[in-house]
mmCIF file of C-alpha atoms and ligand atoms in Angstrom:
data_model
loop_
_atom_site.group_PDB
_atom_site.id
_atom_site.type_symbol
_atom_site.label_atom_id
_atom_site.label_comp_id
_atom_site.label_asym_id
_atom_site.label_seq_id
_atom_site.Cartn_x
_atom_site.Cartn_y
_atom_site.Cartn_z
ATOM 1 C CA MET A 123 -2.502 13.152 14.673
ATOM 2 C CA ARG A 124 -4.062 13.272 11.241
ATOM 3 C CA VAL A 125 -2.867 9.936 9.523
ATOM 4 C CA LEU A 126 -3.558 9.332 5.879
ATOM 5 C CA SER A 127 -2.702 6.657 3.311
ATOM 6 C CA GLY A 128 -3.936 5.029 0.176
ATOM 7 C CA ILE A 129 -3.702 1.873 -1.741
ATOM 8 C CA GLN A 130 -4.181 1.405 -5.504
ATOM 9 C CA PRO A 131 -6.840 -0.948 -6.751
ATOM 10 C CA THR A 132 -4.741 -2.442 -9.611
ATOM 11 C CA GLY A 133 -5.196 -6.089 -8.532
ATOM 12 C CA ARG A 134 -5.564 -8.115 -5.289
ATOM 13 C CA PRO A 135 -3.777 -6.717 -2.366
ATOM 14 C CA HIS A 136 -0.700 -8.707 -1.421
ATOM 15 C CA TRP A 137 1.634 -9.414 1.518
ATOM 16 C CA GLY A 138 3.746 -6.457 0.627
ATOM 17 C CA ASN A 139 0.816 -4.108 0.994
ATOM 18 C CA PHE A 140 -0.084 -5.562 4.218
ATOM 19 C CA PHE A 141 3.170 -5.654 6.072
ATOM 20 C CA GLY A 142 4.387 -2.511 4.595
ATOM 21 C CA ALA A 143 1.224 -0.302 4.958
ATOM 22 C CA ILE A 144 -2.119 -1.952 5.952
ATOM 23 C CA ARG A 145 -0.762 -3.252 9.152
ATOM 24 C CA GLN A 146 0.221 0.261 10.095
ATOM 25 C CA TYR A 147 -3.232 1.750 9.187
ATOM 26 C CA ILE A 148 -4.816 -0.711 11.656
ATOM 27 C CA ASP A 149 -2.322 0.025 14.488
ATOM 28 C CA LEU A 150 -2.565 3.755 14.015
ATOM 29 C CA GLN A 151 -6.329 3.922 13.850
ATOM 30 C CA GLU A 152 -6.439 3.420 17.616
ATOM 31 C CA GLU A 153 -4.866 6.743 18.733
ATOM 32 C CA ASN A 154 -5.215 8.896 15.682
ATOM 33 C CA ASP A 155 -7.575 10.486 13.134
ATOM 34 C CA GLY A 156 -7.108 8.061 10.165
ATOM 35 C CA TYR A 157 -8.069 8.662 6.557
ATOM 36 C CA TYR A 158 -7.511 5.594 4.410
ATOM 37 C CA PHE A 159 -8.626 5.529 0.751
ATOM 38 C CA ILE A 160 -8.685 3.452 -2.430
ATOM 39 C CA ALA A 161 -6.768 5.248 -5.096
ATOM 40 C CA ASP A 162 -9.028 4.523 -8.172
ATOM 41 C CA LEU A 163 -7.740 7.522 -10.072
ATOM 42 C CA HIS A 164 -4.122 6.451 -9.738
ATOM 43 C CA ALA A 165 -5.210 2.954 -10.918
ATOM 44 C CA LEU A 166 -6.731 4.458 -13.914
ATOM 45 C CA THR A 167 -3.164 5.130 -15.279
ATOM 46 C CA THR A 168 -2.794 1.341 -15.746
ATOM 47 C CA VAL A 169 -6.293 -0.371 -15.432
ATOM 48 C CA ARG A 170 -8.223 0.323 -18.642
ATOM 49 C CA ASP A 171 -11.200 -1.924 -18.132
ATOM 50 C CA PRO A 172 -14.141 -0.332 -16.166
ATOM 51 C CA GLU A 173 -15.587 -3.588 -14.787
ATOM 52 C CA LEU A 174 -12.219 -4.838 -13.567
ATOM 53 C CA LEU A 175 -11.495 -1.434 -11.998
ATOM 54 C CA ARG A 176 -14.841 -1.491 -10.147
ATOM 55 C CA GLY A 177 -14.154 -4.945 -9.062
ATOM 56 C CA TYR A 178 -10.768 -4.082 -7.713
ATOM 57 C CA VAL A 179 -12.195 -1.130 -5.764
ATOM 58 C CA LEU A 180 -14.769 -3.422 -4.008
ATOM 59 C CA ASP A 181 -12.049 -6.013 -3.334
ATOM 60 C CA ALA A 182 -9.781 -3.475 -1.709
ATOM 61 C CA ALA A 183 -12.695 -2.200 0.534
ATOM 62 C CA LEU A 184 -13.450 -5.786 1.540
ATOM 63 C CA ASP A 185 -9.796 -6.533 2.208
ATOM 64 C CA LEU A 186 -9.245 -3.416 4.395
ATOM 65 C CA LEU A 187 -12.291 -4.133 6.443
ATOM 66 C CA ALA A 188 -11.526 -7.820 6.706
ATOM 67 C CA LEU A 189 -8.034 -7.051 7.899
ATOM 68 C CA GLY A 190 -9.287 -4.808 10.794
ATOM 69 C CA LEU A 191 -9.810 -1.335 9.483
ATOM 70 C CA ASP A 192 -12.698 -0.017 11.620
ATOM 71 C CA PRO A 193 -14.996 2.614 10.247
ATOM 72 C CA ALA A 194 -15.850 3.566 13.816
ATOM 73 C CA LYS A 195 -12.223 4.616 14.253
ATOM 74 C CA ALA A 196 -11.042 5.683 10.796
ATOM 75 C CA THR A 197 -12.487 7.166 7.601
ATOM 76 C CA MET A 198 -12.392 4.744 4.712
ATOM 77 C CA PHE A 199 -13.383 6.091 1.189
ATOM 78 C CA VAL A 200 -12.705 5.982 -2.479
ATOM 79 C CA GLN A 201 -10.378 8.614 -3.843
ATOM 80 C CA SER A 202 -12.569 9.828 -6.924
ATOM 81 C CA GLU A 203 -15.508 10.440 -4.615
ATOM 82 C CA VAL A 204 -13.567 13.492 -3.312
ATOM 83 C CA PRO A 205 -13.501 15.694 -6.365
ATOM 84 C CA GLU A 206 -11.753 18.362 -4.365
ATOM 85 C CA VAL A 207 -8.628 16.305 -4.552
ATOM 86 C CA SER A 208 -8.567 16.570 -8.478
ATOM 87 C CA GLU A 209 -9.103 20.382 -8.159
ATOM 88 C CA LEU A 210 -6.059 20.583 -5.808
ATOM 89 C CA ASN A 211 -4.053 18.410 -8.117
ATOM 90 C CA TRP A 212 -4.149 21.088 -10.753
ATOM 91 C CA LEU A 213 -3.106 23.751 -8.248
ATOM 92 C CA LEU A 214 -0.060 21.623 -7.465
ATOM 93 C CA LEU A 215 0.701 20.585 -11.086
ATOM 94 C CA SER A 216 0.902 24.110 -12.133
ATOM 95 C CA GLY A 217 3.963 24.536 -9.937
ATOM 96 C CA ALA A 218 5.485 21.122 -10.025
ATOM 97 C CA PRO A 219 9.042 21.172 -11.713
ATOM 98 C CA MET A 220 9.354 18.490 -14.514
ATOM 99 C CA GLY A 221 12.873 17.608 -13.119
ATOM 100 C CA LEU A 222 11.403 16.712 -9.681
ATOM 101 C CA LEU A 223 9.049 14.302 -11.288
ATOM 102 C CA GLU A 224 11.627 12.808 -13.865
ATOM 103 C CA ARG A 225 13.665 11.820 -10.772
ATOM 104 C CA CYS A 226 10.964 9.621 -9.259
ATOM 105 C CA HIS A 227 12.106 6.018 -8.989
ATOM 106 C CA ALA A 228 8.683 4.467 -9.323
ATOM 107 C CA TYR A 229 8.050 6.222 -12.757
ATOM 108 C CA LYS A 230 11.648 5.535 -13.922
ATOM 109 C CA GLU A 231 11.549 1.711 -12.832
ATOM 110 C CA LYS A 232 8.266 1.343 -14.716
ATOM 111 C CA LYS A 233 9.615 3.056 -17.825
ATOM 112 C CA ASP A 234 12.892 0.936 -17.700
ATOM 113 C CA LYS A 235 10.756 -2.270 -17.568
ATOM 114 C CA GLY A 236 9.130 -1.161 -20.780
ATOM 115 C CA ILE A 237 5.712 -0.428 -19.274
ATOM 116 C CA ALA A 238 4.266 2.260 -21.465
ATOM 117 C CA ALA A 239 4.355 5.596 -19.590
ATOM 118 C CA ASN A 240 1.403 8.287 -19.968
ATOM 119 C CA ALA A 241 1.159 11.654 -18.545
ATOM 120 C CA GLY A 242 -0.899 10.203 -15.712
ATOM 121 C CA LEU A 243 1.836 7.965 -14.478
ATOM 122 C CA PHE A 244 4.451 10.642 -14.847
ATOM 123 C CA THR A 245 2.452 13.203 -12.716
ATOM 124 C CA TYR A 246 1.349 10.511 -10.271
ATOM 125 C CA PRO A 247 3.258 11.822 -7.352
ATOM 126 C CA VAL A 248 1.430 15.114 -7.803
ATOM 127 C CA LEU A 249 -1.952 13.691 -7.549
ATOM 128 C CA MET A 250 -0.611 11.699 -4.581
ATOM 129 C CA SER A 251 0.532 15.005 -3.055
ATOM 130 C CA ALA A 252 -2.995 16.324 -3.446
ATOM 131 C CA ASP A 253 -4.243 13.230 -1.646
ATOM 132 C CA ILE A 254 -2.078 13.958 1.201
ATOM 133 C CA LEU A 255 -2.245 17.713 1.482
ATOM 134 C CA ALA A 256 -6.085 17.710 1.048
ATOM 135 C CA TYR A 257 -6.599 16.343 4.567
ATOM 136 C CA ASP A 258 -3.875 18.340 6.399
ATOM 137 C CA SER A 259 -2.171 14.906 6.807
ATOM 138 C CA GLU A 260 0.672 14.724 9.379
ATOM 139 C CA ILE A 261 1.837 11.164 9.128
ATOM 140 C CA VAL A 262 1.700 8.927 5.891
ATOM 141 C CA PRO A 263 2.237 5.169 6.732
ATOM 142 C CA VAL A 264 3.704 3.524 3.673
ATOM 143 C CA GLY A 265 6.160 1.032 2.420
ATOM 144 C CA GLU A 266 9.705 2.191 1.413
ATOM 145 C CA ASP A 267 8.759 2.547 -2.305
ATOM 146 C CA GLN A 268 6.460 5.451 -1.419
ATOM 147 C CA VAL A 269 8.960 7.435 0.705
ATOM 148 C CA GLN A 270 10.288 9.434 -2.255
ATOM 149 C CA HIS A 271 6.817 10.465 -3.352
ATOM 150 C CA ILE A 272 6.140 11.852 0.177
ATOM 151 C CA GLU A 273 9.401 13.900 -0.124
ATOM 152 C CA VAL A 274 7.983 15.198 -3.530
ATOM 153 C CA CYS A 275 4.718 16.191 -1.543
ATOM 154 C CA ARG A 276 6.852 17.962 1.019
ATOM 155 C CA ASP A 277 8.777 19.846 -1.675
ATOM 156 C CA LEU A 278 5.521 20.819 -3.548
ATOM 157 C CA ALA A 279 3.823 21.950 -0.399
ATOM 158 C CA GLY A 280 6.895 23.812 0.748
ATOM 159 C CA SER A 281 7.191 25.755 -2.433
ATOM 160 C CA PHE A 282 3.467 26.532 -2.572
ATOM 161 C CA ASN A 283 3.589 27.904 1.054
ATOM 162 C CA HIS A 284 6.715 29.945 -0.007
ATOM 163 C CA SER A 285 4.978 31.480 -2.987
ATOM 164 C CA PHE A 286 1.433 31.974 -1.387
ATOM 165 C CA GLY A 287 1.838 31.991 2.392
ATOM 166 C CA GLU A 288 1.431 29.146 4.874
ATOM 167 C CA THR A 289 -1.446 27.005 3.352
ATOM 168 C CA PHE A 290 -0.400 23.367 3.667
ATOM 169 C CA VAL A 291 0.774 21.018 6.547
ATOM 170 C CA LEU A 292 3.993 19.256 5.653
ATOM 171 C CA PRO A 293 3.624 15.609 6.129
ATOM 172 C CA LYS A 294 6.078 12.796 7.318
ATOM 173 C CA ALA A 295 6.324 9.284 5.852
ATOM 174 C CA LYS A 296 6.204 6.528 8.431
ATOM 175 C CA THR A 297 7.786 3.144 7.550
ATOM 176 C CA LEU A 298 8.335 -0.059 9.705
ATOM 177 C CA ASP A 299 11.538 -1.749 10.248
ATOM 178 C CA VAL A 300 10.374 -5.146 9.219
ATOM 179 C CA GLY A 301 7.962 -5.062 6.280
ATOM 180 C CA ALA A 302 8.976 -1.718 4.559
ATOM 181 C CA LYS A 303 10.205 -3.795 1.527
ATOM 182 C CA VAL A 304 8.676 -7.181 1.343
ATOM 183 C CA PRO A 305 10.337 -9.393 -1.277
ATOM 184 C CA GLY A 306 8.266 -11.158 -4.006
ATOM 185 C CA THR A 307 8.423 -14.703 -5.222
ATOM 186 C CA ASP A 308 11.449 -13.876 -7.280
ATOM 187 C CA GLY A 309 13.390 -12.055 -4.587
ATOM 188 C CA GLN A 310 12.764 -8.446 -6.048
ATOM 189 C CA LYS A 311 10.347 -6.139 -4.199
ATOM 190 C CA MET A 312 6.848 -7.711 -4.249
ATOM 191 C CA SER A 313 4.835 -5.548 -6.673
ATOM 192 C CA LYS A 314 1.657 -5.934 -8.771
ATOM 193 C CA SER A 315 3.489 -4.762 -11.771
ATOM 194 C CA TYR A 316 6.331 -7.385 -11.441
ATOM 195 C CA ASP A 317 3.904 -10.247 -11.330
ATOM 196 C CA ASN A 318 5.681 -11.754 -8.286
ATOM 197 C CA THR A 319 2.971 -11.193 -5.610
ATOM 198 C CA LEU A 320 1.555 -13.476 -2.997
ATOM 199 C CA PRO A 321 -2.115 -12.398 -2.358
ATOM 200 C CA LEU A 322 -3.674 -11.932 1.000
ATOM 201 C CA PHE A 323 -6.719 -13.672 0.160
ATOM 202 C CA GLY A 324 -7.924 -16.125 -2.637
ATOM 203 C CA GLU A 325 -7.805 -19.871 -3.076
ATOM 204 C CA VAL A 326 -5.511 -21.296 -0.383
ATOM 205 C CA LYS A 327 -4.339 -24.171 -2.719
ATOM 206 C CA LYS A 328 -3.304 -21.660 -5.384
ATOM 207 C CA ILE A 329 -1.423 -19.501 -2.963
ATOM 208 C CA ARG A 330 0.371 -22.622 -1.661
ATOM 209 C CA LYS A 331 1.456 -23.448 -5.196
ATOM 210 C CA GLN A 332 2.765 -19.878 -5.622
ATOM 211 C CA ILE A 333 4.679 -20.213 -2.326
ATOM 212 C CA MET A 334 6.204 -23.546 -3.456
ATOM 213 C CA ARG A 335 7.473 -21.679 -6.545
ATOM 214 C CA ILE A 336 9.350 -18.996 -4.686
ATOM 215 C CA THR A 337 12.784 -19.060 -6.300
ATOM 216 C CA THR A 338 15.863 -20.106 -4.172
ATOM 217 C CA ASP A 339 19.496 -20.491 -4.706
ATOM 218 C CA SER A 340 21.084 -23.957 -5.691
ATOM 219 C CA ARG A 341 23.408 -24.449 -2.839
ATOM 220 C CA PRO A 342 23.634 -28.081 -1.653
ATOM 221 C CA MET A 343 21.248 -28.928 1.173
ATOM 222 C CA GLU A 344 24.036 -29.884 3.642
ATOM 223 C CA ASP A 345 25.544 -26.333 3.351
ATOM 224 C CA ALA A 346 25.053 -23.902 6.199
ATOM 225 C CA LYS A 347 23.267 -20.806 5.008
ATOM 226 C CA GLU A 348 23.178 -17.149 6.202
ATOM 227 C CA PRO A 349 19.469 -16.346 6.775
ATOM 228 C CA GLU A 350 19.980 -12.590 6.695
ATOM 229 C CA GLY A 351 19.315 -11.288 3.155
ATOM 230 C CA ASP A 352 17.535 -14.615 2.112
ATOM 231 C CA HIS A 353 14.271 -13.746 0.758
ATOM 232 C CA LEU A 354 12.474 -16.855 1.780
ATOM 233 C CA TYR A 355 13.599 -16.332 5.389
ATOM 234 C CA ASP A 356 12.514 -12.703 5.207
ATOM 235 C CA LEU A 357 8.969 -13.858 4.128
ATOM 236 C CA TYR A 358 8.906 -16.368 7.066
ATOM 237 C CA ARG A 359 9.838 -13.663 9.431
ATOM 238 C CA LEU A 360 6.723 -11.675 8.661
ATOM 239 C CA PHE A 361 4.457 -14.383 10.125
ATOM 240 C CA ALA A 362 6.443 -16.146 12.777
ATOM 241 C CA ASP A 363 7.033 -15.159 16.499
ATOM 242 C CA ASP A 364 10.463 -14.328 17.840
ATOM 243 C CA GLU A 365 11.138 -17.944 19.115
ATOM 244 C CA SER A 366 10.109 -19.546 15.738
ATOM 245 C CA ILE A 367 12.289 -17.005 13.841
ATOM 246 C CA ALA A 368 15.226 -17.741 16.050
ATOM 247 C CA GLU A 369 14.846 -21.534 15.492
ATOM 248 C CA MET A 370 14.473 -20.898 11.799
ATOM 249 C CA ALA A 371 17.781 -18.832 11.682
ATOM 250 C CA ALA A 372 19.497 -21.492 13.715
ATOM 251 C CA MET A 373 18.226 -24.192 11.103
ATOM 252 C CA TYR A 374 19.744 -22.071 8.209
ATOM 253 C CA ARG A 375 23.060 -21.835 10.032
ATOM 254 C CA ARG A 376 23.263 -25.439 10.675
ATOM 255 C CA GLY A 377 22.449 -26.444 7.146
ATOM 256 C CA GLY A 378 21.061 -29.899 6.251
ATOM 257 C CA PHE A 379 17.570 -28.763 5.353
ATOM 258 C CA GLY A 380 15.771 -28.338 2.129
ATOM 259 C CA TYR A 381 14.083 -24.990 1.047
ATOM 260 C CA GLY A 382 10.974 -27.016 0.534
ATOM 261 C CA GLU A 383 10.487 -27.325 4.464
ATOM 262 C CA VAL A 384 10.933 -23.486 4.699
ATOM 263 C CA LYS A 385 8.294 -22.858 2.114
ATOM 264 C CA LYS A 386 5.899 -25.303 3.904
ATOM 265 C CA ALA A 387 6.482 -23.412 7.066
ATOM 266 C CA VAL A 388 5.855 -20.066 5.295
ATOM 267 C CA ALA A 389 2.599 -21.509 3.894
ATOM 268 C CA GLU A 390 1.334 -22.749 7.167
ATOM 269 C CA ALA A 391 2.315 -19.705 9.162
ATOM 270 C CA SER A 392 0.661 -17.356 6.667
ATOM 271 C CA GLU A 393 -2.542 -19.370 6.551
ATOM 272 C CA THR A 394 -2.800 -19.226 10.295
ATOM 273 C CA PHE A 395 -1.980 -15.500 10.331
ATOM 274 C CA PHE A 396 -4.684 -14.614 7.925
ATOM 275 C CA ALA A 397 -7.378 -17.057 8.998
ATOM 276 C CA ASP A 398 -9.529 -14.824 11.014
ATOM 277 C CA ALA A 399 -9.369 -12.063 8.293
ATOM 278 C CA ARG A 400 -10.334 -14.637 5.781
ATOM 279 C CA GLN A 401 -13.506 -15.633 7.657
ATOM 280 C CA LYS A 402 -14.253 -11.975 8.220
ATOM 281 C CA ARG A 403 -13.968 -11.286 4.400
ATOM 282 C CA THR A 404 -16.525 -13.974 3.686
ATOM 283 C CA GLU A 405 -18.921 -12.399 6.107
ATOM 284 C CA LEU A 406 -18.467 -9.037 4.512
ATOM 285 C CA GLU A 407 -19.045 -10.388 0.959
ATOM 286 C CA ASN A 408 -22.532 -11.363 2.216
ATOM 287 C CA ASN A 409 -23.050 -7.859 3.456
ATOM 288 C CA LEU A 410 -22.216 -5.588 0.699
ATOM 289 C CA ASP A 411 -24.725 -2.962 1.678
ATOM 290 C CA TYR A 412 -22.719 -2.332 4.702
ATOM 291 C CA VAL A 413 -19.487 -2.032 2.603
ATOM 292 C CA HIS A 414 -21.115 0.518 0.305
ATOM 293 C CA GLN A 415 -22.636 2.540 3.003
ATOM 294 C CA THR A 416 -19.170 2.637 4.756
ATOM 295 C CA LEU A 417 -17.623 4.105 1.738
ATOM 296 C CA ARG A 418 -20.538 6.615 1.190
ATOM 297 C CA ASP A 419 -20.088 7.882 4.832
ATOM 298 C CA GLY A 420 -16.355 7.972 4.402
ATOM 299 C CA ALA A 421 -16.538 10.022 1.405
ATOM 300 C CA GLU A 422 -18.930 12.496 2.921
ATOM 301 C CA GLN A 423 -16.571 12.983 5.868
ATOM 302 C CA ALA A 424 -13.510 13.271 3.674
ATOM 303 C CA ARG A 425 -15.182 15.859 1.424
ATOM 304 C CA SER A 426 -15.897 18.077 4.412
ATOM 305 C CA VAL A 427 -12.187 18.232 5.290
ATOM 306 C CA ALA A 428 -10.795 18.482 1.679
ATOM 307 C CA GLY A 429 -13.284 21.234 0.737
ATOM 308 C CA GLU A 430 -11.903 23.462 3.528
ATOM 309 C CA VAL A 431 -8.248 22.823 2.522
ATOM 310 C CA LEU A 432 -9.126 23.263 -1.143
ATOM 311 C CA SER A 433 -10.796 26.731 -0.536
ATOM 312 C CA ARG A 434 -7.807 27.770 1.615
ATOM 313 C CA ALA A 435 -5.478 26.903 -1.218
ATOM 314 C CA GLN A 436 -7.597 28.591 -3.831
ATOM 315 C CA LYS A 437 -7.802 31.696 -1.932
ATOM 316 C CA ALA A 438 -4.092 31.683 -1.330
ATOM 317 C CA CYS A 439 -3.190 31.466 -5.009
ATOM 318 C CA GLY A 440 -5.742 33.848 -6.284
ATOM 319 C CA ILE A 441 -8.284 31.474 -7.862
ATOM 320 C CA ARG A 442 -11.103 32.859 -5.639
HETATM 321 P P1 LIG B 698 0.443 0.846 -3.720
HETATM 322 O O1 LIG B 698 -1.048 0.456 -4.108
HETATM 323 O O2 LIG B 698 1.363 0.285 -4.727
HETATM 324 O O3 LIG B 698 0.819 0.108 -2.304
HETATM 325 C C1 LIG B 698 -0.006 0.286 -1.189
HETATM 326 C C2 LIG B 698 0.924 0.248 0.054
HETATM 327 O O4 LIG B 698 1.637 -0.921 0.048
HETATM 328 C C3 LIG B 698 3.020 -0.665 0.157
HETATM 329 N N1 LIG B 698 3.758 -1.629 -0.511
HETATM 330 C C4 LIG B 698 4.721 -2.320 -0.001
HETATM 331 N N2 LIG B 698 5.419 -2.281 1.273
HETATM 332 C C5 LIG B 698 6.349 -3.067 1.525
HETATM 333 N N3 LIG B 698 6.801 -4.068 0.665
HETATM 334 C C6 LIG B 698 6.275 -4.150 -0.621
HETATM 335 N N4 LIG B 698 6.765 -5.051 -1.380
HETATM 336 C C7 LIG B 698 5.297 -3.156 -0.931
HETATM 337 N N5 LIG B 698 4.499 -3.121 -2.104
HETATM 338 C C8 LIG B 698 3.690 -2.089 -1.769
HETATM 339 C C9 LIG B 698 3.211 0.715 -0.590
HETATM 340 O O5 LIG B 698 4.389 1.379 -0.151
HETATM 341 C C10 LIG B 698 1.984 1.444 -0.081
HETATM 342 O O6 LIG B 698 2.116 2.059 1.112
HETATM 343 N N6 LIG B 698 0.921 5.632 -4.580
HETATM 344 C C11 LIG B 698 0.409 4.696 -3.757
HETATM 345 C C12 LIG B 698 -1.051 4.928 -3.369
HETATM 346 C C13 LIG B 698 -1.373 6.351 -3.017
HETATM 347 C C14 LIG B 698 -0.938 6.934 -1.855
HETATM 348 C C15 LIG B 698 -1.487 8.244 -1.828
HETATM 349 C C16 LIG B 698 -0.234 6.432 -0.580
HETATM 350 C C17 LIG B 698 -2.038 7.176 -3.709
HETATM 351 N N7 LIG B 698 -2.089 8.414 -3.006
HETATM 352 C C18 LIG B 698 -1.272 9.105 -0.711
HETATM 353 C C19 LIG B 698 -0.006 7.399 0.373
HETATM 354 C C20 LIG B 698 -0.531 8.677 0.282
HETATM 355 C C21 LIG B 698 0.562 3.245 -4.307
HETATM 356 O O7 LIG B 698 0.737 3.052 -5.444
HETATM 357 O O8 LIG B 698 0.515 2.374 -3.364
#
């Protein structure tokens, strides 16, 4: 199966990115033809500092490789290095209904939070559709927040096919049961735009501090608590094995514990969980030539696929 997904380089990748999406990339690369990219064109709608953007792109590449993306099994590249996607974007934009984009949650949420909207942000799901369709992608592993965008992609592809004949493959979103919506330190969805993220890498001490600041309710310590729906418990569940999760749930139901204990357990479990990746990341930082070469090879491979799909779409709609 052709599998594709992307991550925006708008800051350091966080636990939500890993448990919702990156973990799937790594599992799926074994049996499938994977295309994974760093969406710098999307990031441009919010990051307006060239040095920062370049840094975030490199960080994302290092993180993906450190976490286990294997260039021998999957193609990894930077979105903007495949200009065919931007051409395809226009073909799709020209037929994208305004109403469809106005209904997109990600745009509405950002607008409601007072984040200044620009046309790039508004048409973001169309560029995302171009990303997906350019590689005849069948499966798109994502977190829950991106599912609606993949529905938009199916709509746009379906209506293009209807107008111009079978051109695009209709993709399907793939989400996980646990991890599709990882909560942030304030209990809302973890998101770089809400400033509530816990990063995958970075200074351990600093991350520990952030974990200790996770908001909790103020029920007395003696009270029994229901673990389901508690965001601290949900975070613990991401890292622990079944037995430890059951013990934690039992502790919640007995009561008589402090949230500080749970936070400490989250910190320890997360440090152990990412220890190998952290070491691999340090090795990669000392081997940047390899990272750049991987991205160059990836872009070349990606362009060869996207070029064919673009010319198929151009011919279909009368551009060539
Ligand atoms: P981005 O960079 O916001 O997030 C990357 C991936 O992480 C997932 N994710 C989460 N999953 C669970 N819980 C969370 N709290 C959480 N936060 C983020 C996202 O669902 C995503 O899968 N538009 C995309 C990038 C993109 C893309 C594409 C994805 C561009 N083109 C084509 C798929 C296909 C984005 O902003 O992801």
